Coordinates of C-alpha atoms in Angstrom, one line a residue:
A200 CA 0.0 0.0 0.0
G201 CA 1.0 3.6 -0.4
M202 CA 2.5 5.9 2.3
R203 CA 0.0 7.0 4.8
V204 CA -0.1 10.8 5.0
A205 CA -1.9 12.9 7.7
V206 CA -3.2 16.2 6.4
V207 CA -4.1 18.8 9.1
G208 CA -7.0 21.0 8.0
A209 CA -9.4 21.0 5.0
G210 CA -9.0 24.6 3.8
V211 CA -7.4 25.7 0.5
S212 CA -4.0 24.1 1.4
G213 CA -5.5 20.9 2.9
L214 CA -7.7 20.2 -0.1
T215 CA -4.9 20.6 -2.6
A216 CA -2.5 18.6 -0.3
T217 CA -5.1 15.7 -0.2
K218 CA -5.4 15.8 -4.0
G219 CA -1.6 16.0 -4.4
C220 CA -1.3 12.8 -2.3
L221 CA -3.9 11.0 -4.4
E222 CA -2.1 12.1 -7.6
E223 CA 1.1 10.6 -6.4
G224 CA -0.5 7.4 -5.1
L225 CA -0.1 8.2 -1.4
Q226 CA -2.9 7.5 1.1
P227 CA -4.1 10.8 2.7
T228 CA -6.3 11.2 5.8
C229 CA -7.3 14.8 6.2
F230 CA -8.4 15.9 9.7
E231 CA -10.8 18.9 9.9
Q232 CA -11.9 20.1 13.2
S233 CA -15.1 21.8 11.9
Q234 CA -18.0 20.1 10.1
D235 CA -17.2 21.2 6.6
I236 CA -14.4 22.1 4.2
G237 CA -13.3 25.6 3.2
G238 CA -11.2 26.8 6.2
L239 CA -10.9 30.6 6.0
W240 CA -13.5 30.7 3.3
R241 CA -16.3 29.1 5.2
Y242 CA -18.2 32.0 6.8
T243 CA -19.9 31.4 10.2
E244 CA -21.8 34.0 12.1
H245 CA -20.0 33.0 15.3
V246 CA -16.3 33.2 15.7
E247 CA -15.1 29.6 16.3
A248 CA -12.1 28.8 18.4
G249 CA -9.0 27.8 16.5
R250 CA -10.5 28.6 13.2
P251 CA -10.1 31.7 11.0
S252 CA -13.0 34.1 10.9
L253 CA -14.4 36.1 8.0
Y254 CA -16.8 39.0 7.9
P255 CA -19.6 38.7 5.4
S256 CA -18.4 41.3 2.9
V257 CA -15.0 39.7 2.3
I258 CA -14.1 39.5 -1.4
S259 CA -11.0 37.8 -2.8
N260 CA -8.1 40.2 -3.5
T261 CA -7.0 38.1 -6.5
S262 CA -8.9 37.5 -9.7
K263 CA -10.4 34.1 -10.5
E264 CA -8.0 33.3 -13.3
M265 CA -5.0 33.9 -11.0
S266 CA -6.6 32.1 -8.0
A267 CA -7.6 28.9 -9.7
F268 CA -6.0 25.6 -8.9
S269 CA -4.0 24.7 -12.0
D270 CA -6.1 22.0 -13.4
F271 CA -9.5 23.3 -12.4
P272 CA -10.6 26.7 -13.8
Y273 CA -13.5 28.7 -12.3
P274 CA -16.9 28.5 -14.0
E275 CA -16.9 31.2 -16.6
D276 CA -20.0 33.0 -15.2
F277 CA -18.4 33.5 -11.7
P278 CA -17.4 37.2 -11.1
V279 CA -13.8 38.2 -11.6
F280 CA -13.1 38.9 -7.9
L281 CA -15.0 36.4 -5.7
P282 CA -17.3 37.1 -2.8
N283 CA -16.4 34.5 -0.1
A284 CA -19.5 32.4 -0.7
Q285 CA -18.6 31.8 -4.3
L286 CA -15.0 31.0 -3.4
L287 CA -16.3 28.4 -1.0
E288 CA -18.6 27.0 -3.7
Y289 CA -15.5 26.6 -6.0
L290 CA -13.7 24.7 -3.3
Q291 CA -16.7 22.5 -2.9
H292 CA -16.8 21.8 -6.7
Y293 CA -13.0 21.0 -6.5
A294 CA -13.5 18.6 -3.6
K295 CA -16.3 16.9 -5.4
H296 CA -14.6 16.7 -8.8
F297 CA -11.5 15.0 -7.4
S298 CA -13.4 12.9 -4.8
L299 CA -11.6 14.4 -1.8
R300 CA -14.4 14.2 0.7
E301 CA -14.1 10.5 1.3
H302 CA -10.5 11.2 2.6
I303 CA -11.6 13.8 5.1
K304 CA -12.6 13.2 8.7
F305 CA -14.8 16.0 9.9
G306 CA -15.3 17.1 13.5
T307 CA -11.8 15.8 14.3
T308 CA -9.2 17.9 16.0
V309 CA -5.4 17.0 15.8
V310 CA -4.2 17.1 19.4
S311 CA -0.6 16.2 18.9
V312 CA 1.9 15.2 16.2
R313 CA 5.0 13.5 17.7
K314 CA 8.1 11.8 16.2
R315 CA 8.0 8.0 16.8
P316 CA 10.9 6.6 18.8
D317 CA 12.4 5.1 15.5
F318 CA 11.9 8.3 13.6
A319 CA 15.6 8.5 12.5
T320 CA 15.1 5.3 10.4
T321 CA 11.4 5.4 9.6
G322 CA 10.5 9.1 9.6
Q323 CA 7.1 8.1 11.1
W324 CA 4.8 10.2 13.3
D325 CA 2.4 9.4 16.1
V326 CA -0.7 11.5 15.4
V327 CA -3.3 11.8 18.2
T328 CA -6.7 13.1 17.2
E329 CA -9.9 13.7 19.1
A330 CA -13.5 13.3 17.9
D331 CA -16.7 13.4 20.0
G332 CA -14.5 13.5 23.1
K333 CA -12.6 10.3 22.2
Q334 CA -8.9 10.3 21.5
T335 CA -7.4 8.1 18.9
S336 CA -3.7 7.5 18.1
D337 CA -2.5 6.5 14.6
I338 CA 0.9 6.1 12.9
F339 CA 1.5 8.0 9.8
D340 CA 4.5 7.9 7.4
A341 CA 4.3 11.7 6.8
V342 CA 2.4 14.8 7.9
M343 CA 1.3 17.9 5.9
V344 CA 0.4 20.8 8.2
C345 CA -2.3 22.9 6.4
S346 CA -3.8 24.7 9.4
G347 CA -3.1 28.2 8.1
I348 CA -1.9 31.3 9.8
L349 CA -5.1 33.2 10.6
S350 CA -6.4 31.5 13.8
K351 CA -4.4 33.1 16.6
P352 CA -4.9 36.8 16.7
S353 CA -2.0 39.0 17.7
L354 CA -3.1 41.7 20.1
P355 CA 0.0 43.3 21.5
L356 CA -1.8 45.5 24.1
H357 CA 1.6 46.3 25.8
C358 CA 2.5 48.4 22.8
F359 CA -0.5 50.7 23.4
P360 CA 0.2 52.6 26.6
G361 CA -2.9 53.6 28.5
I362 CA -5.2 51.0 26.9
E363 CA -6.2 49.7 30.4
R364 CA -7.7 53.1 31.3
F365 CA -9.6 53.4 28.0
Q366 CA -13.4 53.5 28.8
G367 CA -14.6 52.6 25.3
Q368 CA -14.9 49.2 23.7
Y369 CA -12.0 47.5 21.8
F370 CA -11.6 44.2 19.9
H371 CA -9.4 42.4 17.4
S372 CA -10.5 42.5 13.7
R373 CA -11.0 38.7 14.0
Q374 CA -14.2 39.4 16.1
Y375 CA -15.6 41.8 13.4
K376 CA -18.7 40.7 11.5
H377 CA -21.2 43.6 10.9
P378 CA -20.8 47.4 10.7
D379 CA -23.8 48.1 12.9
V380 CA -21.6 48.1 16.0
F381 CA -20.2 51.3 14.8
Q382 CA -23.5 53.1 14.3
G383 CA -23.0 56.8 15.3
K384 CA -19.7 56.0 17.0
R385 CA -16.3 57.6 16.7
V386 CA -14.1 54.7 15.4
L387 CA -10.4 54.2 15.5
V388 CA -8.9 51.4 13.3
V389 CA -5.4 50.5 14.3
G390 CA -3.4 49.0 11.4
M391 CA -3.4 49.4 7.7
G392 CA -3.7 45.8 6.3
N393 CA -6.5 44.6 4.1
S394 CA -9.0 43.9 6.9
G395 CA -8.2 47.3 8.5
V396 CA -9.0 49.2 5.4
D397 CA -12.1 47.1 4.6
I398 CA -13.5 47.6 8.1
A399 CA -12.7 51.3 8.1
V400 CA -14.6 51.7 4.7
E401 CA -17.5 49.7 6.0
A402 CA -17.6 51.5 9.3
S403 CA -17.5 55.0 7.7
R404 CA -20.9 54.4 6.1
V405 CA -22.6 54.3 9.5
A406 CA -20.1 55.8 12.0
A407 CA -19.9 59.4 13.1
K408 CA -16.2 59.5 12.3
V409 CA -13.5 57.0 11.3
T410 CA -9.8 57.4 11.8
V411 CA -7.2 54.9 10.6
C412 CA -3.8 55.0 12.2
T413 CA -0.7 53.4 10.7
S414 CA 3.0 53.9 11.6
R415 CA 4.2 52.4 8.3
G416 CA 1.8 53.4 5.6
A417 CA 1.0 51.1 2.7
W418 CA 0.6 51.0 -1.0
V419 CA -3.1 51.0 -1.9
L420 CA -4.0 49.4 -5.2
S421 CA -7.4 49.1 -6.8
R422 CA -8.7 45.7 -8.0
V423 CA -9.7 47.7 -11.1
F424 CA -6.3 48.3 -12.8
D425 CA -5.2 49.7 -16.2
H426 CA -8.1 50.0 -18.6
G427 CA -10.3 48.2 -16.0
Y428 CA -8.4 44.9 -16.1
P429 CA -7.9 43.0 -12.8
W430 CA -4.8 44.3 -11.1
D431 CA -3.0 40.9 -10.8
M432 CA -3.5 40.0 -14.4
V433 CA -1.7 43.1 -15.4
F434 CA 0.9 43.0 -12.6
N435 CA 1.8 39.3 -12.4
T436 CA 3.2 38.5 -15.9
R437 CA 6.5 36.8 -16.7
L438 CA 7.6 39.9 -18.4
M439 CA 6.9 42.2 -15.4
S440 CA 8.5 39.7 -13.1
L441 CA 11.6 39.6 -15.2
I442 CA 11.8 43.4 -15.2
R443 CA 11.2 43.6 -11.4
N444 CA 13.7 41.0 -10.6
S445 CA 16.5 42.1 -13.0
L446 CA 16.5 45.7 -11.8
P447 CA 18.6 46.8 -8.8
G448 CA 16.6 47.2 -5.6
P449 CA 16.2 51.0 -5.7
L450 CA 15.1 50.9 -9.3
S451 CA 12.6 48.1 -8.7
W452 CA 11.3 50.1 -5.7
G453 CA 11.0 53.2 -7.9
L454 CA 9.0 51.3 -10.5
M455 CA 6.6 50.0 -7.8
N456 CA 6.4 53.5 -6.4
Y457 CA 5.6 54.9 -9.9
R458 CA 2.9 52.3 -10.5
A459 CA 1.3 52.6 -7.1
N460 CA 1.2 56.4 -7.4
Q461 CA -0.4 56.5 -10.8
W462 CA -3.9 56.1 -9.3
F463 CA -3.4 58.7 -6.6
K464 CA -0.3 60.2 -5.0
H465 CA 0.1 58.4 -1.7
E466 CA 1.9 61.1 0.2
N467 CA -1.0 63.5 -0.4
Y468 CA -3.2 61.0 1.4
G469 CA -0.9 60.3 4.3
L470 CA -0.3 56.8 3.1
Q471 CA 3.3 56.8 1.6
P472 CA 5.0 53.7 3.0
E473 CA 8.4 54.0 4.6
K474 CA 11.2 52.8 2.4
S475 CA 12.1 50.1 4.8
C476 CA 8.7 48.4 4.2
L477 CA 9.8 47.7 0.7
V478 CA 7.8 44.5 0.3
R479 CA 4.8 45.0 2.5
E480 CA 1.9 43.6 0.5
P481 CA -0.2 46.3 -1.0
V482 CA -3.7 46.9 0.3
L483 CA -6.4 46.2 -2.3
N484 CA -9.3 48.6 -1.9
D485 CA -11.3 50.5 -4.4
D486 CA -12.9 53.0 -2.0
L487 CA -10.2 54.2 0.4
P488 CA -8.9 57.2 -1.6
S489 CA -12.3 58.6 -2.4
Y490 CA -13.4 58.1 1.2
I491 CA -10.3 60.1 2.4
L492 CA -11.1 62.8 -0.2
T493 CA -14.7 63.0 1.0
G494 CA -13.6 63.2 4.6
R495 CA -15.2 59.9 5.6
I496 CA -11.9 58.5 6.7
T497 CA -8.9 60.3 8.2
I498 CA -5.4 58.8 8.2
K499 CA -3.1 59.4 11.3
P500 CA 0.3 58.2 12.4
G501 CA 0.7 55.5 15.0
V502 CA -0.8 55.6 18.5
K503 CA 1.3 57.2 21.2
E504 CA -1.2 56.6 24.1
F505 CA -4.8 56.1 25.1
K506 CA -6.7 58.3 27.5
D507 CA -10.1 57.6 29.1
N508 CA -12.1 58.5 26.0
S509 CA -9.5 59.6 23.6
V510 CA -6.2 58.8 21.9
I511 CA -3.0 60.7 21.2
F512 CA -1.0 60.0 18.0
H513 CA 2.7 60.5 17.5
N514 CA 3.7 64.0 16.3
C515 CA 0.1 65.2 16.8
P516 CA -0.5 67.4 19.8
E517 CA -4.3 67.3 20.0
E518 CA -6.3 64.4 21.5
E519 CA -8.8 62.6 19.3
P520 CA -12.0 61.5 21.1
I521 CA -12.8 57.8 20.4
D522 CA -15.6 55.5 21.4
I523 CA -14.5 52.2 19.8
V524 CA -11.2 50.7 18.7
V525 CA -10.6 47.9 16.2
F526 CA -7.1 46.4 16.4
C527 CA -6.2 45.1 12.9
T528 CA -2.9 43.9 14.2
G529 CA -2.7 40.6 12.4
Y530 CA -2.0 37.0 13.6
D531 CA 0.7 35.0 15.3
V532 CA 1.8 31.7 13.8
S533 CA 0.8 28.9 16.0
F534 CA 0.9 25.1 15.7
P535 CA -0.4 24.0 19.1
F536 CA -0.2 20.3 18.1
L537 CA 3.5 20.3 17.2
E538 CA 6.4 20.3 19.7
E539 CA 8.3 23.5 19.8
A540 CA 11.3 21.7 18.5
V541 CA 9.7 20.7 15.2
V542 CA 8.9 24.2 13.8
K543 CA 11.0 26.7 15.7
V544 CA 9.2 30.1 15.6
E545 CA 11.5 32.7 17.0
N546 CA 10.4 36.4 16.9
K547 CA 7.9 35.4 14.2
H548 CA 10.5 33.7 12.1
A549 CA 10.2 30.0 11.3
S550 CA 13.3 28.2 10.0
L551 CA 11.8 26.3 7.0
Y552 CA 13.6 25.2 3.8
K553 CA 11.7 27.0 1.0
Y554 CA 9.1 27.9 3.6
V555 CA 8.0 24.3 3.8
F556 CA 10.3 21.8 5.4
P557 CA 11.6 22.3 9.0
T558 CA 15.3 22.3 8.5
H559 CA 16.5 20.3 11.5
L560 CA 14.4 17.1 11.1
Q561 CA 16.5 14.0 10.2
R562 CA 13.9 13.0 7.6
P563 CA 11.8 15.3 5.5
T564 CA 8.5 13.7 6.4
L565 CA 6.7 16.8 7.8
A566 CA 5.8 19.8 5.7
V567 CA 4.1 23.0 6.4
L568 CA 1.9 24.4 3.6
G569 CA 0.5 27.8 3.0
L570 CA 2.8 29.6 5.5
I571 CA 3.4 32.5 3.1
K572 CA 1.7 35.7 2.0
P573 CA 2.5 36.0 -1.7
L574 CA 1.9 39.2 -3.6
G575 CA -0.8 37.4 -5.5
A576 CA -3.1 34.4 -5.1
I577 CA -2.3 31.8 -2.5
M578 CA -4.0 28.8 -4.3
P579 CA -1.5 28.2 -7.0
V580 CA 1.4 28.6 -4.6
T581 CA 0.2 26.2 -2.0
E582 CA -0.8 23.8 -4.7
M583 CA 2.7 23.8 -6.1
Q584 CA 4.0 23.2 -2.6
A585 CA 1.7 20.2 -2.3
R586 CA 2.9 18.8 -5.6
W587 CA 6.5 19.2 -4.6
V588 CA 6.1 17.9 -1.1
T589 CA 4.2 14.7 -2.1
R590 CA 7.1 13.9 -4.5
V591 CA 9.7 14.5 -1.8
F592 CA 7.7 12.1 0.4
K593 CA 7.8 9.5 -2.3
G594 CA 11.5 10.0 -2.6
K595 CA 11.3 11.3 -6.2
R596 CA 12.8 14.7 -5.9
A597 CA 14.9 17.2 -4.0
N598 CA 16.3 14.6 -1.6
M599 CA 16.8 16.4 1.7
S600 CA 19.8 14.3 2.7
S601 CA 21.6 15.6 -0.3
P602 CA 24.8 17.5 0.4
M603 CA 23.3 20.7 -1.1
Y604 CA 20.4 20.7 1.4
Q605 CA 22.6 19.8 4.4
N606 CA 25.2 22.4 3.4
A607 CA 22.4 24.9 3.0
V608 CA 21.2 24.2 6.5
Q609 CA 24.6 24.4 8.1
T610 CA 25.6 27.7 6.4
G611 CA 22.1 29.1 6.9
H612 CA 21.7 29.6 3.1
V613 CA 18.4 29.0 1.3
L614 CA 16.8 29.5 4.7
F615 CA 14.2 32.0 4.5
G616 CA 13.6 34.0 7.6
L617 CA 9.9 34.4 7.5
S618 CA 8.5 37.4 9.2
F619 CA 4.8 37.6 8.7
D620 CA 4.6 41.3 8.5
E621 CA 6.8 41.1 5.5
V622 CA 6.0 39.2 2.5
L623 CA 8.2 36.8 0.7
K624 CA 11.1 38.8 -0.5
T625 CA 10.7 37.0 -3.8
D626 CA 7.8 37.3 -6.2
C627 CA 5.3 34.5 -5.8
L628 CA 6.1 33.8 -9.4
V629 CA 9.8 33.3 -8.9
Y630 CA 9.0 31.1 -5.9
T631 CA 6.4 28.9 -7.7
D632 CA 8.8 28.6 -10.6
K633 CA 11.5 27.3 -8.3
L634 CA 9.3 24.6 -6.8
A635 CA 8.0 23.8 -10.3
S636 CA 11.5 23.3 -11.5
F637 CA 12.2 20.8 -8.7
I638 CA 9.4 18.6 -10.0
G639 CA 9.9 19.3 -13.7
A640 CA 6.7 21.3 -14.2
K641 CA 8.1 24.7 -15.0
P642 CA 7.0 25.9 -18.4
S643 CA 9.9 26.6 -20.9
V644 CA 9.0 29.7 -22.9
L645 CA 11.8 29.1 -25.3
G646 CA 10.8 25.5 -25.7
L647 CA 7.3 26.5 -26.5
L648 CA 8.4 29.2 -28.9
C649 CA 9.5 26.5 -31.4
R650 CA 6.5 24.3 -31.0
D651 CA 3.6 26.6 -30.3
P652 CA 4.5 30.3 -30.7
R653 CA 1.1 31.6 -29.9
L654 CA 1.1 29.8 -26.6
A655 CA 4.6 30.9 -25.8
L656 CA 3.8 34.6 -26.3
T657 CA 0.6 34.2 -24.2
V658 CA 2.7 32.5 -21.4
F659 CA 5.4 35.2 -21.4
F660 CA 3.5 38.4 -22.1
G661 CA 0.1 37.4 -20.6
P662 CA -0.9 37.0 -17.0
C663 CA 1.0 34.1 -15.3
T664 CA -2.1 32.0 -14.7
P665 CA -1.6 28.7 -12.8
Y666 CA -2.5 26.5 -15.8
Q667 CA 1.1 27.2 -17.1
Y668 CA 2.3 24.7 -14.5
R669 CA 0.2 21.8 -16.0
L670 CA 1.6 22.1 -19.6
G671 CA 4.3 19.4 -18.9
G672 CA 6.0 17.3 -16.3
P673 CA 4.2 15.1 -13.7
G674 CA 0.6 15.9 -13.3
R675 CA 0.4 17.2 -16.8
W676 CA -3.2 18.2 -17.7
Q677 CA -4.6 18.0 -21.3
G678 CA -6.8 21.1 -20.8
A679 CA -4.0 23.4 -19.8
R680 CA -3.3 24.9 -23.2
Q681 CA -7.0 25.6 -23.9
A682 CA -7.4 27.1 -20.4
I683 CA -4.5 29.5 -21.1
I684 CA -5.7 30.5 -24.5
T685 CA -9.3 31.3 -23.2
Q686 CA -8.3 33.0 -19.9
W687 CA -9.4 36.4 -21.0
D688 CA -12.7 35.1 -22.3
R689 CA -13.5 33.8 -18.8
T690 CA -12.4 37.1 -17.3
L691 CA -14.6 39.3 -19.6
K692 CA -17.6 37.0 -19.8
P693 CA -19.2 38.0 -16.4
T694 CA -18.8 41.7 -17.1
R695 CA -19.6 42.1 -20.8
T696 CA -23.3 41.5 -20.2
R697 CA -24.7 44.3 -22.2
V698 CA -23.6 44.3 -25.8
P699 CA -24.8 47.6 -27.5
A700 CA -27.1 47.0 -30.4
S701 CA -25.0 49.0 -32.8
S702 CA -22.0 46.7 -32.5
S703 CA -22.4 43.4 -34.2
S704 CA -19.0 42.1 -33.0

């Protein structure tokens, strides 16, 4: 029989990990603590412990063509940016199409994952799970940790002097569901990530006043980019990636600066990021600049201290009266079921080879998936991680006992310090290509140029859609070429719904 693999979690990463195992002839058992698949994308009205939490208005930041799994395009009538319910529907289609549900145990929590005594020779793990109050222990040949990074809110109250005397209400963005809590209130949003800006925009429709404070600023991009095309289809092309990565750092930063400021000049809106935050992911929001312009939202520097009913910002003498504070301060990485020694997380850095394999295990039989925040969609990246990992488990590729890997570990090379406020220093495209090259699935533009010039040009100049990674190599998919050629048709179909009578085209 095939290797037995335990998959922790049935969200985006867990589903594609389970499918990756089946593709490689391994035997996955996926443990999901809640009653259904979807992870982050499954909205519940109540915040559930140990599970990510969405607010109803969440829409994907990446377009459907860029966010698809590489052998399963979205239905053509789905909108270009997906409301969370439709993204969940897609994941359900995916699970059904590849018969993943029969490998998932719902209502089952992973309590602990421990090395077996003979780990050095077998690489096996003891996995203890709990369902209906009963604990079960099983032996697995390998483990894929797909529990995500959005369950343990980071609320560093010690960084906010005076918060203990603040009389108003405060909570972490994870608790947020509906804007009615802000009705008529003076609201302070701390932090300038995607949820912070979303919540501020939503609050400003009902609140008396909304202030967003940020010490670092951020690039704000619109989902609607050049000529109304989706931002990531314009931005994430092989050509653009090549330009960005061949330029020296300052030039590359200048280019990003130029692009981001074409929509509106960030410094005029108090948003200019500090240069040190070179790679902070941009915030995607179509409303923020117009809401600043119409006075609905005011941007301020970081909080200096809280008073009873007000707050003082750095470099601002006057106090700002406040009734309610939302801390959009992100999440801490946490794997409560793993021993500290397996994934060392020190000051928010995890030492993981290619963000996936803990570097100091004698055998590469435990992998962490989806522990990255790419500038772009997570689905294709975590899917590629799963395709690589399942082949490493089978011993096909990238042998971890190889001198190169051992040497890398000893010299500290190839180790990515991963700080979660910062994004991958590399492009997601460069990273996905690297993993694809490990398994032989990286598309060769030059190779294609001889055989299929039209496809080659679309692959290089067009958006780097995930189907490119199914053109060849293991897991090759017959429909990949067609999916690439028709990617813009699926993008335009849901919006070109009124064709004027005069045009016959």
